[in-house]
XYZ file of C-alpha atoms in Angstrom:
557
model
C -26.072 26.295 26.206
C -29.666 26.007 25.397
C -30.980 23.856 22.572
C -33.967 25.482 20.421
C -35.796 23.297 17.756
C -37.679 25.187 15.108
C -41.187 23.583 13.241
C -41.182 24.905 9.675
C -45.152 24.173 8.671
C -45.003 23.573 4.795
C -48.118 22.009 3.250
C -48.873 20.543 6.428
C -45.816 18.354 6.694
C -43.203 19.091 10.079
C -39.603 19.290 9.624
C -37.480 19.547 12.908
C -34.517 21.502 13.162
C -32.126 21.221 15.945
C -30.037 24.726 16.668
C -28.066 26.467 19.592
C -29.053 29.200 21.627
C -26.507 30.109 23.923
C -27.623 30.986 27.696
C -25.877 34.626 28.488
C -26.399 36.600 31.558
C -27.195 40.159 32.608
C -24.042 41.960 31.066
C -26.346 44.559 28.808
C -29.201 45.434 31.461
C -29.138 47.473 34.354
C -31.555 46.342 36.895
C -32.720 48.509 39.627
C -35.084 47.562 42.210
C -37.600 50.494 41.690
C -40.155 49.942 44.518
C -37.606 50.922 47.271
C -38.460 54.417 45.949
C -41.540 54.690 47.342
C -40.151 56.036 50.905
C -42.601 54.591 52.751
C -41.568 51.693 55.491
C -45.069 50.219 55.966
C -45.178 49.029 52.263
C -43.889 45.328 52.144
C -45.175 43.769 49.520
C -45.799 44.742 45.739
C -46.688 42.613 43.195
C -48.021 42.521 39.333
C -45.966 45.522 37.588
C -47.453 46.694 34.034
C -45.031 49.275 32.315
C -45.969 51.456 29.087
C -43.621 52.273 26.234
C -42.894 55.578 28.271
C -41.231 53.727 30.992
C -43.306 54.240 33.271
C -44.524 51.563 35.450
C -47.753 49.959 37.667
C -48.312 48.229 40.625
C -50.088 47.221 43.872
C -48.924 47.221 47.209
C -49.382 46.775 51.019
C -49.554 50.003 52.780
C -51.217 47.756 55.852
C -52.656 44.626 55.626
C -56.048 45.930 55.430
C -55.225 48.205 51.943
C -54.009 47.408 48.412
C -53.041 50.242 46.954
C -52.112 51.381 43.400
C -48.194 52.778 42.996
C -46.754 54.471 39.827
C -43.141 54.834 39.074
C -42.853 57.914 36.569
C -38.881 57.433 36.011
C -38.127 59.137 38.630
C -40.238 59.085 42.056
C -43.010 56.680 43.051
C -46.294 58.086 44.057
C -49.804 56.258 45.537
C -52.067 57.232 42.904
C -55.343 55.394 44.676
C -54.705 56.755 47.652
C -57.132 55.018 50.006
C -58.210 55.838 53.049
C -56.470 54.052 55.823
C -58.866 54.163 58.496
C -61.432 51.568 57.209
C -63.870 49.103 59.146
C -63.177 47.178 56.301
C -60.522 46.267 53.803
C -60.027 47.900 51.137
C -58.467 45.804 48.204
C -57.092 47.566 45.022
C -55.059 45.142 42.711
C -53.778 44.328 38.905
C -53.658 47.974 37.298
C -52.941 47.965 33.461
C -51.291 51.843 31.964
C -51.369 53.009 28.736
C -49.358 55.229 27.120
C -50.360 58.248 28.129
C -50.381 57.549 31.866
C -53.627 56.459 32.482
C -54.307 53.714 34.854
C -57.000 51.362 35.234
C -57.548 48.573 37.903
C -59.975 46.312 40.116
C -60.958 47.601 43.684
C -62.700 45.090 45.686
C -64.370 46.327 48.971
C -64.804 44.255 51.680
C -67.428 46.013 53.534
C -69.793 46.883 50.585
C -68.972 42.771 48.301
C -68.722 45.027 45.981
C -65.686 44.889 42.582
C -65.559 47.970 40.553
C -62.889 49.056 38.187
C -61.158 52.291 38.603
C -59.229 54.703 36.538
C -56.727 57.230 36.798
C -56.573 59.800 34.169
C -53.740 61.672 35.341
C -54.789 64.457 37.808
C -57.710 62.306 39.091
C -59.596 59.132 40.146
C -62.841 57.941 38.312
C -65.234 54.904 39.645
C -66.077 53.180 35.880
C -68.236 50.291 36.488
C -68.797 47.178 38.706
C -66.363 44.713 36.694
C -63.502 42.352 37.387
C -62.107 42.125 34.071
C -60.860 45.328 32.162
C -58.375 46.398 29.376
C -57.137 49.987 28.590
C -55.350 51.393 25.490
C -54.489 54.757 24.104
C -58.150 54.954 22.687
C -60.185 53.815 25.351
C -60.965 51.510 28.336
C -63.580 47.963 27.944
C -65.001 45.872 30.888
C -66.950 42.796 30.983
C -69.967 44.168 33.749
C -70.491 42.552 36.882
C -73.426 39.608 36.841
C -75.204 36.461 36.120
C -75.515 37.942 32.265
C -72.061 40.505 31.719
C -71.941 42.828 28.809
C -68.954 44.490 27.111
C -68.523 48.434 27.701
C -66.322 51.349 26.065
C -65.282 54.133 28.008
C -63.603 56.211 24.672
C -62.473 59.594 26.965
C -65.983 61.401 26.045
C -68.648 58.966 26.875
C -69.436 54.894 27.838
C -71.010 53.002 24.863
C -72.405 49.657 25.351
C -70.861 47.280 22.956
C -73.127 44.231 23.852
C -76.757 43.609 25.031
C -77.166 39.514 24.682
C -78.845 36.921 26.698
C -75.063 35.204 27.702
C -71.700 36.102 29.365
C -69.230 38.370 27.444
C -65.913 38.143 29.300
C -62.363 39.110 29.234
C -62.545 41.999 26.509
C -59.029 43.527 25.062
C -58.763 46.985 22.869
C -55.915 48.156 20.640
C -54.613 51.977 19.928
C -56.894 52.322 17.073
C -60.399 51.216 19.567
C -60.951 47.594 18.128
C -62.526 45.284 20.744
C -61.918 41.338 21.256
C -63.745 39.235 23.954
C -64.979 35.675 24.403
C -68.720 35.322 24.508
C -71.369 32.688 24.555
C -73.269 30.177 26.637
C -72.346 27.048 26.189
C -69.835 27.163 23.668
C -67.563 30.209 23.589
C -66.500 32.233 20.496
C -64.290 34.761 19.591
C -66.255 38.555 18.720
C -64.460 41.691 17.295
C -66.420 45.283 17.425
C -65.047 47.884 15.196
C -66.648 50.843 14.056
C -69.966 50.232 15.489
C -69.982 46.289 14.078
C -69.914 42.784 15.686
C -68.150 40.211 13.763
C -67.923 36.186 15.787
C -64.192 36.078 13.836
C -63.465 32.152 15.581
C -67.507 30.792 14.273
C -66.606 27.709 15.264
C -67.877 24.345 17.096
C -65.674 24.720 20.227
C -64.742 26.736 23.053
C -62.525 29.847 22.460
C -60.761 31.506 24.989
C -58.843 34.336 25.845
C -58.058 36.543 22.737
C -55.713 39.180 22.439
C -55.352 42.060 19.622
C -52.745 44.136 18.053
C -53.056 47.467 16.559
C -53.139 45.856 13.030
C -56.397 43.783 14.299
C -54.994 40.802 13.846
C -55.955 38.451 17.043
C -54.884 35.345 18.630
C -56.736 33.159 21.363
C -56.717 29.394 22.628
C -59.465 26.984 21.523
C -60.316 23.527 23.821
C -60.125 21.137 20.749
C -58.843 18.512 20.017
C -56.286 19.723 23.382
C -55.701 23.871 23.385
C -54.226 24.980 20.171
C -53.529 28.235 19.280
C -55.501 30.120 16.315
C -54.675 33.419 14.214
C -57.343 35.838 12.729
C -55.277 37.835 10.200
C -58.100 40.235 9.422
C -59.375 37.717 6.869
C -58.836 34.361 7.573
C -58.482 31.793 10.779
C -55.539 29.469 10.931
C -54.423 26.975 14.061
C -50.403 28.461 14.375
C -50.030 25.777 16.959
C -51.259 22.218 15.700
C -49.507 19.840 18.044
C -50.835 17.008 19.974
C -49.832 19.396 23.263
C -51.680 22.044 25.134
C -51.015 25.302 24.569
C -51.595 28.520 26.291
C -51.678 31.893 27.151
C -51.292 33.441 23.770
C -49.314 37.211 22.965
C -48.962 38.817 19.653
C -46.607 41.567 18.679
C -47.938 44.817 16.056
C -45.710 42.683 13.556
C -47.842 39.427 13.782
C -45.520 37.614 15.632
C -46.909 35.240 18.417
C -45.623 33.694 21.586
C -47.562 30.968 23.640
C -46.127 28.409 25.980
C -46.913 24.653 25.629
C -47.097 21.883 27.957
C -45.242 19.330 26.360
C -45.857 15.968 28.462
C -42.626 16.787 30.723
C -42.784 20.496 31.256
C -43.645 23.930 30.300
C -41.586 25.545 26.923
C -42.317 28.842 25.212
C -43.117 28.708 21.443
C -42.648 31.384 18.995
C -44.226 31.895 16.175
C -42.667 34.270 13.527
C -45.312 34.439 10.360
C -43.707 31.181 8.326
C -41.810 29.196 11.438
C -42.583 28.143 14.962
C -39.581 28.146 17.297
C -38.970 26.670 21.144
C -37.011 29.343 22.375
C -36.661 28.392 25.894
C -36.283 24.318 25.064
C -34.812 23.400 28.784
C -35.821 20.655 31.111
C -37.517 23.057 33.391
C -41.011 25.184 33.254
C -40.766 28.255 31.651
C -44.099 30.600 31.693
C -45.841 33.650 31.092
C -44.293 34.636 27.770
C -44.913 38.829 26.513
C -43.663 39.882 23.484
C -43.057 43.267 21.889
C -42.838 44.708 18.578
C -38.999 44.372 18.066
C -39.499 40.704 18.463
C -37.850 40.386 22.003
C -39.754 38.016 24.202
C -39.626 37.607 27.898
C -41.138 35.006 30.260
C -40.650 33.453 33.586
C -38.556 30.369 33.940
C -37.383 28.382 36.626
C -33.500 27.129 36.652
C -33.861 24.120 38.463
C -33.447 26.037 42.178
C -35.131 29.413 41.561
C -37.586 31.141 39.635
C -35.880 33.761 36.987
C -36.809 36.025 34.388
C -35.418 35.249 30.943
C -35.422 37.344 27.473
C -34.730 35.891 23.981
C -33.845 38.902 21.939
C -33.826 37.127 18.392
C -30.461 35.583 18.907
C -29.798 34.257 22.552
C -31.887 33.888 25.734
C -30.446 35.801 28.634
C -31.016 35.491 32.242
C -31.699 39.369 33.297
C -32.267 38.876 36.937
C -30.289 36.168 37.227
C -30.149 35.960 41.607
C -30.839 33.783 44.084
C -34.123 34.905 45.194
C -37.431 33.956 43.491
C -38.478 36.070 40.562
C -42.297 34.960 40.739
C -44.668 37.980 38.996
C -44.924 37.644 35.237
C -42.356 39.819 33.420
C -43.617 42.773 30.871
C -41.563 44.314 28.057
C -41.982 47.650 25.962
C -40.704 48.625 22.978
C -37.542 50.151 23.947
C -36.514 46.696 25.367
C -37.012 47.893 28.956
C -38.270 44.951 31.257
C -40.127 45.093 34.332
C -41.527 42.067 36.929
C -41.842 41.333 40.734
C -39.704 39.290 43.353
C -39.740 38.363 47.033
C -42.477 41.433 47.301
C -40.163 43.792 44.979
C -40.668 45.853 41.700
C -37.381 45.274 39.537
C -36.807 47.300 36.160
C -34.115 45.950 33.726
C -32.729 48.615 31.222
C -30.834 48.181 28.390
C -27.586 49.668 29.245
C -26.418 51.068 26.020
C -28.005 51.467 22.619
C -26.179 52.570 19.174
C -29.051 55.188 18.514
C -31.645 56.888 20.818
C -34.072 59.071 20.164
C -34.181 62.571 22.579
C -37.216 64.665 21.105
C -40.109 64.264 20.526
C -39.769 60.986 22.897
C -43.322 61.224 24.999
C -46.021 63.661 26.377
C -45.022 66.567 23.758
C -48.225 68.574 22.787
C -46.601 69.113 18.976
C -48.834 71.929 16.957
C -50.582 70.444 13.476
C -48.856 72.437 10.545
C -45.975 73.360 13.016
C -42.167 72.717 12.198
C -40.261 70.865 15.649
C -36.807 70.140 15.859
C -36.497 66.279 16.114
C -33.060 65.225 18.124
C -31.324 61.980 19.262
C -28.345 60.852 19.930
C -26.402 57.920 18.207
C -22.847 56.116 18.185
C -19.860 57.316 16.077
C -20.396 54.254 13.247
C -24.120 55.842 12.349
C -23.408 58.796 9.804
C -26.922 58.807 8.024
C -30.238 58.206 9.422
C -33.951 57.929 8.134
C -36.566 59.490 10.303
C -40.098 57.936 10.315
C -43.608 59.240 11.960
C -46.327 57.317 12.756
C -49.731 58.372 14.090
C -51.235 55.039 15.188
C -48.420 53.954 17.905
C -46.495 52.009 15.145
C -48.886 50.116 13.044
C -47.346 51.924 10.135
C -44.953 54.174 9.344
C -44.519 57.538 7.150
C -40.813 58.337 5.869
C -39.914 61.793 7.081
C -36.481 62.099 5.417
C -33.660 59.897 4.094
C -29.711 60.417 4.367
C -29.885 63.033 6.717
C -26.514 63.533 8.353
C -25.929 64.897 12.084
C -28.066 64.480 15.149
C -31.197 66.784 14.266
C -33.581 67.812 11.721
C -36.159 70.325 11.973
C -39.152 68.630 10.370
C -42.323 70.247 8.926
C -45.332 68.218 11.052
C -48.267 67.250 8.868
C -51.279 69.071 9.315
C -53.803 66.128 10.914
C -57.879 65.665 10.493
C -57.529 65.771 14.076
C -56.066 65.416 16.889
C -53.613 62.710 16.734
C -52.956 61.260 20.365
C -50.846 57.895 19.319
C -47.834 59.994 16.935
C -44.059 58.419 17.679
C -41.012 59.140 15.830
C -38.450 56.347 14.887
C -34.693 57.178 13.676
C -33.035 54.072 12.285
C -29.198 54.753 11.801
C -26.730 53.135 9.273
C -22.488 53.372 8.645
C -20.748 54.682 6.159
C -21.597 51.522 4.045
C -25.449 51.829 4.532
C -25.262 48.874 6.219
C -28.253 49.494 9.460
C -26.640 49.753 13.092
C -29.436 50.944 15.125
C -32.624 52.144 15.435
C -34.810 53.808 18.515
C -38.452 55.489 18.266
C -39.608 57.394 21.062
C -40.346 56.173 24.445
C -43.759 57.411 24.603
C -46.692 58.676 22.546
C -46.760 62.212 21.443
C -49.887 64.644 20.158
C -50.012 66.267 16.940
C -52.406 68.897 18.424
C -54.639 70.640 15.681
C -56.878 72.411 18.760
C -56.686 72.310 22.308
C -59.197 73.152 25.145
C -57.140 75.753 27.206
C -59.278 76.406 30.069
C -61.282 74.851 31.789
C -58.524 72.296 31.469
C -59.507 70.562 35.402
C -59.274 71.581 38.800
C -61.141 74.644 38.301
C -63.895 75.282 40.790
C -66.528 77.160 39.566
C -69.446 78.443 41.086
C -73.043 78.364 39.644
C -74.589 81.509 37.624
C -71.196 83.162 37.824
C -69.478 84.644 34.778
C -67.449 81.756 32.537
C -65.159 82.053 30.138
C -64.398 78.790 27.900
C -60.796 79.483 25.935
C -59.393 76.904 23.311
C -55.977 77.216 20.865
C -56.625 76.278 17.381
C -53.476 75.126 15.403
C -53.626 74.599 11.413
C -56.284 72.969 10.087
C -57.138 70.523 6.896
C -59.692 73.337 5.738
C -60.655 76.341 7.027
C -63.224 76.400 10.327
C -67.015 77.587 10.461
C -68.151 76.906 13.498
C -67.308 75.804 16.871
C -69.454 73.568 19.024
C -68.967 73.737 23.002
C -70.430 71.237 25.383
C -70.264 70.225 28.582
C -70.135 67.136 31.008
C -71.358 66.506 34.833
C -69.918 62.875 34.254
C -66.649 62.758 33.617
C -67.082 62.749 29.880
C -70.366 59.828 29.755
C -72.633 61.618 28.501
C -72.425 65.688 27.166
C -74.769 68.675 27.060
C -74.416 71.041 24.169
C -73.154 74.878 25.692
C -73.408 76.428 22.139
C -72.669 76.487 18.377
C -70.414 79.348 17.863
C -70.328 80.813 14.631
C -66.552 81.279 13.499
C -63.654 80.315 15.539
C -62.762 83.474 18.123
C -60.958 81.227 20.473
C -63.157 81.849 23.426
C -66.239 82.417 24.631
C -68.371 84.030 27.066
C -71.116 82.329 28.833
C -72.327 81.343 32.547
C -72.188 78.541 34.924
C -74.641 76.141 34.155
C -76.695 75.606 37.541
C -75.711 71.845 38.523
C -73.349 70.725 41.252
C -70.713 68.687 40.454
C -66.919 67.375 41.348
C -66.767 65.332 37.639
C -67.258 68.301 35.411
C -65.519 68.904 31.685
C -65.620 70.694 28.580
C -65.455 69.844 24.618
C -64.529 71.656 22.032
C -65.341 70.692 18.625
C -64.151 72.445 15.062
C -66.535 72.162 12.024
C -65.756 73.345 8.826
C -68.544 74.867 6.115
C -70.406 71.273 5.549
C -70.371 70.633 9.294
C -67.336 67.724 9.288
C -65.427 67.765 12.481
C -61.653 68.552 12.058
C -60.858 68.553 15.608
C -61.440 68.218 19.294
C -60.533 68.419 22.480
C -62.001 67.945 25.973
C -60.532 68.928 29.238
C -57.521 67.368 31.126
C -58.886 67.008 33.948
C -62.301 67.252 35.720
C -63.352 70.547 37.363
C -66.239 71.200 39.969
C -68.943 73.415 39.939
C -70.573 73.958 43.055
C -73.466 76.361 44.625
């Protein structure tokens, strides 16, 4: 058994609570070791896994000791998606890749022979160099980075262009970005505060007379960070107000927070490391063992995960509201920091190997849409799962901001389907999930699973060129795009095109109507980083969608 005490915070007296946790074991996961996939024997080391709410997951590994090199797991093979070249005079060093939901991939290359550190990304069918940086974040709206120097700024990469958040006289560092393309970072000279940018504004959200360091965001923009006074406590922005969640006499660190508000930290207590979670009204030790217990990540159904050791090896631990359970539970060293999505899926590294822990049964689960579908706007798709014989009615949910909120799509439907009648959008909506919570026969709630991965209500789509094209200059081109049901009708379409990979965009022309194609020729400019917009107007010139290539294209001589 595990003890847990809980701190109930009323009026600024502390109450203590003693409770039991029991310990369990691995009896509900299934834990594969998923780098073994990778059927290559000179790989022998892997380390840092990220995984998205797709299931897919990121790491880095040793092809030879003189490359890093970025792996993917897509569920079912494991492919090097950095590729680098092996024969180097110099090592080549790429390391501690982050994925969103969509499968894109960003990460830190260091190369020996140039001193240089750049950040990388992967958008699916190809590589792009970003920036010189060390420090990075990507969501499904964008990637930041904190540039390379004496004086760093903060820039957003959005998937059309790079827009320079910052231009100060001090250091902006470790930036973070939600689904819905709010920016955190720390910046400052002496002192270091807290900064938000949303919608073109700057707002110092800690404005106070310490240090404040590394903040983190969730899609709601609510943010959490550490602050060096009186020791490190722990401070919550709610979006109006600052409070300190933590206000101990400890130190406490390395603050997560969940879409729901919920916050985990871990605290050195005088006699070890404990993990701390805070819940919106009470703070809980949830770990509360005589050992150190670190790293804590926490996900939107509440279930945290951290790194603990057992008193003769390192293991990975999960609290999932109830009990803490030891899912690797095995005599080797579990070392890399575990991650956790929101279907409960768990990844982290040991003795140079990439373990994934899946739940191993679940009462309902959601088949369709569950990731990647292109959906039309105005469309009706047949939404499926699956669920155990006690759930007999179900209420679907939407939501088009990866879960922030939720839209009721019906109530008390019965059976495993339902063919629903998909909003028509302002635009295309890139972040969509469906949820399906289940109840029995006495409406009591059994279950509940939203899909894996983010879907696309599309209301237009760029057809071709949709990347890997190569096009020659002066030749005959023919730009085609699918336009699905719109808010109001459309008046004109706008065409442009990039040499950059989406930075910066030249206008092609502003077609009149909306044909679905157009006939023009190859702009006379070389390039391997080439793409294409598409933009829908309607009569008073208001965008009511986009799209821009998959991929990039080349045009060449």
């Amino acid at each position: 058994m595990r003890v847990k005490s809980i701190i109930f915070i009323l009026s600024m007296s502390v109450i203590l609570f003693g409770v039991l946790i029991p310990l369990a074991y691995s009896a509900n996961y299934v834990v594969t070791n998923i780098s073994d996939l990778r059927n290559n024997p000179y790989i022998y080391s892997n380390h840092d896994p990220q995984i998205n709410n797709v299931g897919q997951v990121v790491w880095y590994a040793t092809p030879n000791p003189n490359v890093y090199d970025i792996y993917m797991y897509d569920r079912a093979t494991v492919s090097n998606i950095s590729n680098t070249n092996y024969v180097l005079l110099y090592p080549i060093f790429n390391w501690f890749p982050k994925i969103n939901d969509n499968g894109k991939v960003v990460w830190w290359r260091s190369d020996m022979g140039t001193g240089y550190d750049e950040i990388y990304l992967y958008d699916g069918t190809s590589v792009i160099n970003l920036s010189y940086s060390r420090a990075y974040d990507i969501s499904n709206s964008g990637v930041v980075w904190a540039s390379y120097g004496s004086d760093s700024e903060i820039y957003l990469y959005d998937w059309t262009g790079v827009t320079p958040i910052t231009n100060d006289s001090y250091n902006d560092g470790s930036p973070q970005i939600n689904n819905n393309g709010q920016v955190v970072w720390m910046g400052g000279g002496q002192i270091y505060q807290i900064y938000m940018y949303e919608e073109g504004s700057i707002t110092n959200i800690s404005n106070n007379a310490y240090s404040n360091y590394s903040p983190r965001i969730n899609d709601n923009g609510q943010v959490v960070w550490m602050t060096g006074y009186p020791d490190y406590e722990i401070y919550l922005y709610n979006g109006t107000r600052v409070n300190n969640i933590s206000n101990n006499s400890y130190d406490n660190y390395d603050p997560q927070i969940n879409n729901h508000g919920k916050v985990v930290w871990e605290v050195d207590d005088g006699s070890n490391y404990e993990i701390y979670l805070y819940d919106g009204v009470n703070i809980t030790n949830i770990s509360n063992n005589p050992y150190d217990d670190w790293h804590p990540q926490i996900n939107d159904n509440g279930y945290v995960v951290w790194v603990g050791f057992n008193g003769s090896t390192w293991d990975i631990y999960l609290y999932d509201g109830i009990e803490v359970t030891n899912i690797s539970n095995g005599s080797y060293n579990n070392w890399n920091p575990p991650q956790i999505n929101n279907n409960n899926y768990v990844v982290w590294g040991g003795e140079g190997k990439i373990y994934l822990a899946i739940p191993s049964s679940q009462d309902v689960e959601v088949i369709s849409p569950n990731g990647g579908e292109l959906i039309p706007s105005g469309s009706t798709y047949p939404i499926s799962w699956g669920a155990s014989p006690e759930a007999v009615k179900f209420t679907l949910r939407y939501s088009i901001n990866n879960g922030a909120t939720w839209k009721v799509i019906a109530s008390n439907v019965t059976g495993t389907s339902y063919n629903w009648g998909v909003p028509v959008q302002k635009n295309n909506k890139t972040n969509c999930l469906v949820k399906v919570t289940g109840y029995n026969a006495s409406g009591v709630k059994i279950g509940e699973d939203r899909s894996n991965g983010t879907f696309t209500m599309e209301v237009v789509k760029l057809t071709s060129p949709d990347g890997g094209e190569v096009l020659h200059q002066g030749n005959p081109w023919t730009i085609t795009w699918r336009t699905n049901r719109t808010i109001r009708p459309v008046a004109s379409v706008k065409l442009f095109y990039s040499i950059n990979g989406g930075s910066t965009w030249k206008l092609i022309k502003n077609v009149i109507g909306n044909p679905g194609s157009y006939n023009s020729t190859v702009p006379y400019v070389s390039s391997s980083s080439c793409k294409v917009k598409v933009v829908l107007k309607d009569a008073g010139g208001v965008t009511l969608g986009s799209d821009i290539s998959d991929g990039v294209f080349s045009i060449q001589p």
